[in-house]
Amino acid sequence: MKNNYIDFSDYFGSNGFSAYLSYCDEDYSSLNNRNKFVDNLGFNSRNLVVPKQIHSNKIKLVDNPCRIDNVDGILSKTRSTVLSILVADCIPLFLFNPSTQYFGLIHSGWRGTHSNISQNAINKLKEEGNSSNSTIAVIGPSIGQCCFEVGPEVASKFDSSYSIKGNKDRMLLNLKGIVKDQLIHSGLQKSNILLSSECTYCETETFYSYRRQGNLAGRMVAICGWH
Ligand SMILES: [Zn+2]
């Protein structure tokens, strides 16, 4: 049977640490679907951390399963803890430090990216003794510059090198590129960052896209934790 997810575990190169993004086979904003998905991956859904995301730049360190309000980035070093976030065009950013075994999952749309959520996550990891030099990141499938049309008011919040001209006054924003550069700026090595080229808007059979489907879009779930 074909898997209903992408597996990024190999990239992190650590035996047991695993990271996945679901496809659009189910709407994972349903907690029931999320739990089933997590159990099928071989985790225990009772260990799940479930944030209520609000496009903020807030990061929280967690050490046990919980629901957390108003947070878009979660970090942990508790091996039994399984992290989750929901996406549909926004970036799922996976973080892992093989030396300390800290791991994290960040939800970064343009708002979170503009308010530097990934840098906040790296700073929080630094406070916990993680060297950014050895931190590994995966910028998961999300809306590509091919499809991420924004108005000049949004484009102008970022350096002009991240946008190209679209229709009329619209601009096409390279959100993944911004996050990648923010990570490098925070001290990550280029060679420790995997950038998925997959565009959630273009790949209609594989991913939900809020921009393509509007309010009818379901959500994919990103998961990471230890097996
Ligand atoms: Zn696209």
mmCIF file of C-alpha atoms and ligand atoms in Angstrom:
data_model
loop_
_atom_site.group_PDB
_atom_site.id
_atom_site.type_symbol
_atom_site.label_atom_id
_atom_site.label_comp_id
_atom_site.label_asym_id
_atom_site.label_seq_id
_atom_site.Cartn_x
_atom_site.Cartn_y
_atom_site.Cartn_z
ATOM 1 C CA MET A 1 0.000 0.000 0.000
ATOM 2 C CA LYS A 2 1.185 3.496 -0.832
ATOM 3 C CA ASN A 3 2.139 5.564 2.207
ATOM 4 C CA ASN A 4 -0.131 8.489 3.016
ATOM 5 C CA TYR A 5 2.779 10.643 4.144
ATOM 6 C CA ILE A 6 6.268 11.906 3.319
ATOM 7 C CA ASP A 7 9.001 10.614 5.590
ATOM 8 C CA PHE A 8 11.886 13.014 6.353
ATOM 9 C CA SER A 9 13.457 10.828 9.052
ATOM 10 C CA ASP A 10 16.484 9.779 6.963
ATOM 11 C CA TYR A 11 17.572 13.377 6.517
ATOM 12 C CA PHE A 12 18.003 13.775 10.265
ATOM 13 C CA GLY A 13 20.283 10.761 10.277
ATOM 14 C CA SER A 14 19.500 9.711 13.815
ATOM 15 C CA ASN A 15 18.330 6.245 14.500
ATOM 16 C CA GLY A 16 14.865 6.614 16.013
ATOM 17 C CA PHE A 17 14.104 10.285 15.493
ATOM 18 C CA SER A 18 11.346 10.520 12.893
ATOM 19 C CA ALA A 19 9.556 13.285 11.013
ATOM 20 C CA TYR A 20 6.549 13.066 8.709
ATOM 21 C CA LEU A 21 4.074 15.169 6.762
ATOM 22 C CA SER A 22 0.705 13.677 5.846
ATOM 23 C CA TYR A 23 -0.833 13.991 2.395
ATOM 24 C CA CYS A 24 -4.390 15.233 1.826
ATOM 25 C CA ASP A 25 -6.083 11.849 2.195
ATOM 26 C CA GLU A 26 -7.919 13.009 5.342
ATOM 27 C CA ASP A 27 -8.571 16.344 7.004
ATOM 28 C CA TYR A 28 -6.215 16.277 9.952
ATOM 29 C CA SER A 29 -7.771 19.285 11.639
ATOM 30 C CA SER A 30 -9.991 16.525 13.058
ATOM 31 C CA LEU A 31 -8.241 15.363 16.210
ATOM 32 C CA ASN A 32 -9.637 11.910 15.657
ATOM 33 C CA ASN A 33 -7.938 11.669 12.233
ATOM 34 C CA ARG A 34 -4.735 13.077 13.683
ATOM 35 C CA ASN A 35 -4.685 10.474 16.456
ATOM 36 C CA LYS A 36 -5.297 7.646 13.989
ATOM 37 C CA PHE A 37 -2.497 8.882 11.745
ATOM 38 C CA VAL A 38 -0.085 9.090 14.670
ATOM 39 C CA ASP A 39 -0.965 5.613 15.923
ATOM 40 C CA ASN A 40 -0.534 4.191 12.408
ATOM 41 C CA LEU A 41 2.970 5.676 12.306
ATOM 42 C CA GLY A 42 3.784 3.595 15.371
ATOM 43 C CA PHE A 43 3.598 6.387 17.955
ATOM 44 C CA ASN A 44 1.103 6.575 20.783
ATOM 45 C CA SER A 45 -1.444 9.331 20.168
ATOM 46 C CA ARG A 46 -1.755 9.807 23.924
ATOM 47 C CA ASN A 47 1.718 11.377 23.777
ATOM 48 C CA LEU A 48 0.664 14.023 21.275
ATOM 49 C CA VAL A 49 1.271 17.751 21.750
ATOM 50 C CA VAL A 50 -1.500 19.707 20.032
ATOM 51 C CA PRO A 51 -1.036 23.472 19.683
ATOM 52 C CA LYS A 52 -3.807 25.886 18.807
ATOM 53 C CA GLN A 53 -2.025 27.878 16.099
ATOM 54 C CA ILE A 54 -2.623 31.583 15.579
ATOM 55 C CA HIS A 55 0.068 32.711 13.067
ATOM 56 C CA SER A 56 2.133 34.115 15.930
ATOM 57 C CA ASN A 57 5.870 33.945 16.606
ATOM 58 C CA LYS A 58 5.422 32.215 19.970
ATOM 59 C CA ILE A 59 7.515 29.175 20.838
ATOM 60 C CA LYS A 60 6.910 26.870 23.756
ATOM 61 C CA LEU A 61 9.124 24.225 25.280
ATOM 62 C CA VAL A 62 7.035 21.196 26.300
ATOM 63 C CA ASP A 63 7.895 18.104 28.271
ATOM 64 C CA ASN A 64 4.623 16.228 28.278
ATOM 65 C CA PRO A 65 1.596 15.671 26.057
ATOM 66 C CA CYS A 66 -0.811 18.603 26.126
ATOM 67 C CA ARG A 67 -3.035 21.019 24.241
ATOM 68 C CA ILE A 68 -1.446 24.459 24.102
ATOM 69 C CA ASP A 69 -3.277 27.615 23.173
ATOM 70 C CA ASN A 70 -1.869 30.392 21.020
ATOM 71 C CA VAL A 71 1.481 29.003 20.029
ATOM 72 C CA ASP A 72 3.006 28.254 16.606
ATOM 73 C CA GLY A 73 6.224 26.560 17.555
ATOM 74 C CA ILE A 74 6.853 23.686 19.948
ATOM 75 C CA LEU A 75 10.172 22.290 21.150
ATOM 76 C CA SER A 76 10.925 19.294 23.322
ATOM 77 C CA LYS A 77 13.619 16.922 24.419
ATOM 78 C CA THR A 78 11.287 14.408 26.022
ATOM 79 C CA ARG A 79 11.538 11.244 24.001
ATOM 80 C CA SER A 80 7.981 10.118 24.659
ATOM 81 C CA THR A 81 6.547 13.395 23.415
ATOM 82 C CA VAL A 82 5.146 13.532 19.875
ATOM 83 C CA LEU A 83 4.841 16.996 18.305
ATOM 84 C CA SER A 84 2.183 17.992 15.783
ATOM 85 C CA ILE A 85 1.221 21.042 13.768
ATOM 86 C CA LEU A 86 -1.326 21.614 11.003
ATOM 87 C CA VAL A 87 -0.568 23.210 7.645
ATOM 88 C CA ALA A 88 -2.142 23.968 4.273
ATOM 89 C CA ASP A 89 0.338 26.203 2.341
ATOM 90 C CA CYS A 90 2.184 27.478 5.431
ATOM 91 C CA ILE A 91 5.637 26.032 6.086
ATOM 92 C CA PRO A 92 6.055 23.061 8.408
ATOM 93 C CA LEU A 93 9.581 23.529 9.757
ATOM 94 C CA PHE A 94 11.147 20.512 11.457
ATOM 95 C CA LEU A 95 14.174 21.003 13.752
ATOM 96 C CA PHE A 96 16.451 18.468 15.360
ATOM 97 C CA ASN A 97 19.764 18.600 17.200
ATOM 98 C CA PRO A 98 21.481 15.198 17.177
ATOM 99 C CA SER A 99 23.900 16.108 19.996
ATOM 100 C CA THR A 100 21.299 17.239 22.529
ATOM 101 C CA GLN A 101 18.315 15.389 21.048
ATOM 102 C CA TYR A 102 16.121 18.454 21.210
ATOM 103 C CA PHE A 103 13.497 18.556 18.471
ATOM 104 C CA GLY A 104 10.873 20.988 17.313
ATOM 105 C CA LEU A 105 8.093 21.770 14.904
ATOM 106 C CA ILE A 106 7.219 25.264 13.703
ATOM 107 C CA HIS A 107 4.251 26.621 11.735
ATOM 108 C CA SER A 108 5.472 29.493 9.582
ATOM 109 C CA GLY A 109 3.170 31.377 7.209
ATOM 110 C CA TRP A 110 4.090 34.877 6.067
ATOM 111 C CA ARG A 111 3.008 36.425 9.375
ATOM 112 C CA GLY A 112 5.042 34.048 11.514
ATOM 113 C CA THR A 113 7.944 34.375 9.074
ATOM 114 C CA HIS A 114 7.756 38.162 9.188
ATOM 115 C CA SER A 115 7.790 38.095 12.995
ATOM 116 C CA ASN A 116 10.803 35.742 12.904
ATOM 117 C CA ILE A 117 9.293 32.623 14.403
ATOM 118 C CA SER A 118 12.086 30.355 13.161
ATOM 119 C CA GLN A 119 14.742 32.645 14.647
ATOM 120 C CA ASN A 120 12.813 32.638 17.923
ATOM 121 C CA ALA A 121 12.884 28.846 17.863
ATOM 122 C CA ILE A 122 16.632 28.747 17.220
ATOM 123 C CA ASN A 123 17.220 31.294 20.001
ATOM 124 C CA LYS A 124 15.144 29.245 22.421
ATOM 125 C CA LEU A 125 17.166 26.175 21.439
ATOM 126 C CA LYS A 126 20.388 28.146 22.059
ATOM 127 C CA GLU A 127 19.164 29.066 25.555
ATOM 128 C CA GLU A 128 18.728 25.352 26.153
ATOM 129 C CA GLY A 129 22.308 24.683 25.126
ATOM 130 C CA ASN A 130 21.806 23.708 21.476
ATOM 131 C CA SER A 131 24.476 24.953 19.113
ATOM 132 C CA SER A 132 22.838 26.186 15.894
ATOM 133 C CA ASN A 133 25.881 24.892 14.069
ATOM 134 C CA SER A 134 24.730 21.334 14.694
ATOM 135 C CA THR A 135 20.964 21.884 14.382
ATOM 136 C CA ILE A 136 19.321 20.252 11.366
ATOM 137 C CA ALA A 137 16.230 21.708 9.648
ATOM 138 C CA VAL A 138 13.678 20.570 7.098
ATOM 139 C CA ILE A 139 11.564 23.228 5.397
ATOM 140 C CA GLY A 140 8.652 21.036 4.370
ATOM 141 C CA PRO A 141 6.238 21.185 1.422
ATOM 142 C CA SER A 142 4.413 24.513 1.368
ATOM 143 C CA ILE A 143 3.319 27.137 -1.126
ATOM 144 C CA GLY A 144 6.040 27.880 -3.675
ATOM 145 C CA GLN A 145 6.985 31.199 -5.208
ATOM 146 C CA CYS A 146 5.258 29.941 -8.384
ATOM 147 C CA CYS A 147 1.889 30.364 -6.632
ATOM 148 C CA PHE A 148 2.284 32.596 -3.589
ATOM 149 C CA GLU A 149 0.683 35.764 -4.861
ATOM 150 C CA VAL A 150 0.669 38.632 -2.356
ATOM 151 C CA GLY A 151 -0.114 42.333 -2.482
ATOM 152 C CA PRO A 152 2.615 44.983 -2.423
ATOM 153 C CA GLU A 153 1.816 45.658 1.259
ATOM 154 C CA VAL A 154 2.905 42.108 2.147
ATOM 155 C CA ALA A 155 5.806 41.868 -0.314
ATOM 156 C CA SER A 156 7.261 45.127 1.029
ATOM 157 C CA LYS A 157 7.577 43.637 4.517
ATOM 158 C CA PHE A 158 10.431 41.513 3.158
ATOM 159 C CA ASP A 159 13.594 42.279 1.230
ATOM 160 C CA SER A 160 12.762 42.900 -2.442
ATOM 161 C CA SER A 161 15.071 40.051 -3.473
ATOM 162 C CA TYR A 162 12.408 37.612 -2.209
ATOM 163 C CA SER A 163 9.672 38.681 -4.621
ATOM 164 C CA ILE A 164 9.148 38.783 -8.349
ATOM 165 C CA LYS A 165 6.429 40.575 -10.271
ATOM 166 C CA GLY A 166 3.115 38.755 -10.801
ATOM 167 C CA ASN A 167 -0.143 39.925 -12.417
ATOM 168 C CA LYS A 168 -0.861 43.668 -12.238
ATOM 169 C CA ASP A 169 0.328 44.888 -8.823
ATOM 170 C CA ARG A 170 0.613 41.363 -7.401
ATOM 171 C CA MET A 171 3.977 39.987 -6.311
ATOM 172 C CA LEU A 172 5.155 36.381 -5.977
ATOM 173 C CA LEU A 173 6.831 35.797 -2.637
ATOM 174 C CA ASN A 174 9.560 33.229 -1.958
ATOM 175 C CA LEU A 175 8.542 32.307 1.588
ATOM 176 C CA LYS A 176 10.706 29.169 1.771
ATOM 177 C CA GLY A 177 13.747 31.186 0.713
ATOM 178 C CA ILE A 178 13.121 33.718 3.477
ATOM 179 C CA VAL A 179 12.902 31.033 6.141
ATOM 180 C CA LYS A 180 16.019 29.326 4.811
ATOM 181 C CA ASP A 181 17.968 32.599 5.014
ATOM 182 C CA GLN A 182 16.625 33.299 8.512
ATOM 183 C CA LEU A 183 17.921 29.901 9.617
ATOM 184 C CA ILE A 184 21.332 30.545 8.069
ATOM 185 C CA HIS A 185 21.368 33.977 9.710
ATOM 186 C CA SER A 186 20.687 32.235 13.046
ATOM 187 C CA GLY A 187 23.776 30.097 12.575
ATOM 188 C CA LEU A 188 22.543 26.936 10.869
ATOM 189 C CA GLN A 189 24.812 25.471 8.228
ATOM 190 C CA LYS A 190 23.460 25.515 4.665
ATOM 191 C CA SER A 191 24.298 21.845 4.396
ATOM 192 C CA ASN A 192 22.050 21.118 7.392
ATOM 193 C CA ILE A 193 18.932 22.571 5.783
ATOM 194 C CA LEU A 194 16.695 20.559 3.477
ATOM 195 C CA LEU A 195 14.314 22.697 1.454
ATOM 196 C CA SER A 196 11.387 20.830 -0.096
ATOM 197 C CA SER A 197 10.719 22.016 -3.624
ATOM 198 C CA GLU A 198 7.161 20.705 -3.523
ATOM 199 C CA CYS A 199 4.441 23.348 -3.876
ATOM 200 C CA THR A 200 1.187 22.634 -2.035
ATOM 201 C CA TYR A 201 -0.777 24.788 -4.492
ATOM 202 C CA CYS A 202 0.590 23.110 -7.655
ATOM 203 C CA GLU A 203 0.326 19.551 -6.425
ATOM 204 C CA THR A 204 -3.436 19.214 -6.316
ATOM 205 C CA GLU A 205 -3.551 15.436 -5.830
ATOM 206 C CA THR A 206 -1.123 15.385 -2.935
ATOM 207 C CA PHE A 207 -1.682 18.423 -0.735
ATOM 208 C CA TYR A 208 -4.368 20.693 0.619
ATOM 209 C CA SER A 209 -3.885 24.324 -0.278
ATOM 210 C CA TYR A 210 -5.694 27.132 1.495
ATOM 211 C CA ARG A 211 -4.938 29.463 -1.409
ATOM 212 C CA ARG A 212 -6.348 27.016 -3.961
ATOM 213 C CA GLN A 213 -9.312 25.649 -1.990
ATOM 214 C CA GLY A 214 -10.199 28.460 0.409
ATOM 215 C CA ASN A 215 -12.337 27.529 3.388
ATOM 216 C CA LEU A 216 -12.922 24.075 1.924
ATOM 217 C CA ALA A 217 -9.248 23.193 2.346
ATOM 218 C CA GLY A 218 -8.508 20.503 4.885
ATOM 219 C CA ARG A 219 -5.245 20.449 6.810
ATOM 220 C CA MET A 220 -2.171 18.240 6.552
ATOM 221 C CA VAL A 221 -0.492 17.280 9.783
ATOM 222 C CA ALA A 222 3.258 17.380 10.433
ATOM 223 C CA ILE A 223 4.509 15.005 13.117
ATOM 224 C CA CYS A 224 7.861 14.393 14.748
ATOM 225 C CA GLY A 225 9.089 12.308 17.644
ATOM 226 C CA TRP A 226 11.016 9.194 18.626
ATOM 227 C CA HIS A 227 10.309 5.590 17.732
HETATM 228 ZN ZN ZN B 1 3.126 26.314 -7.196
#
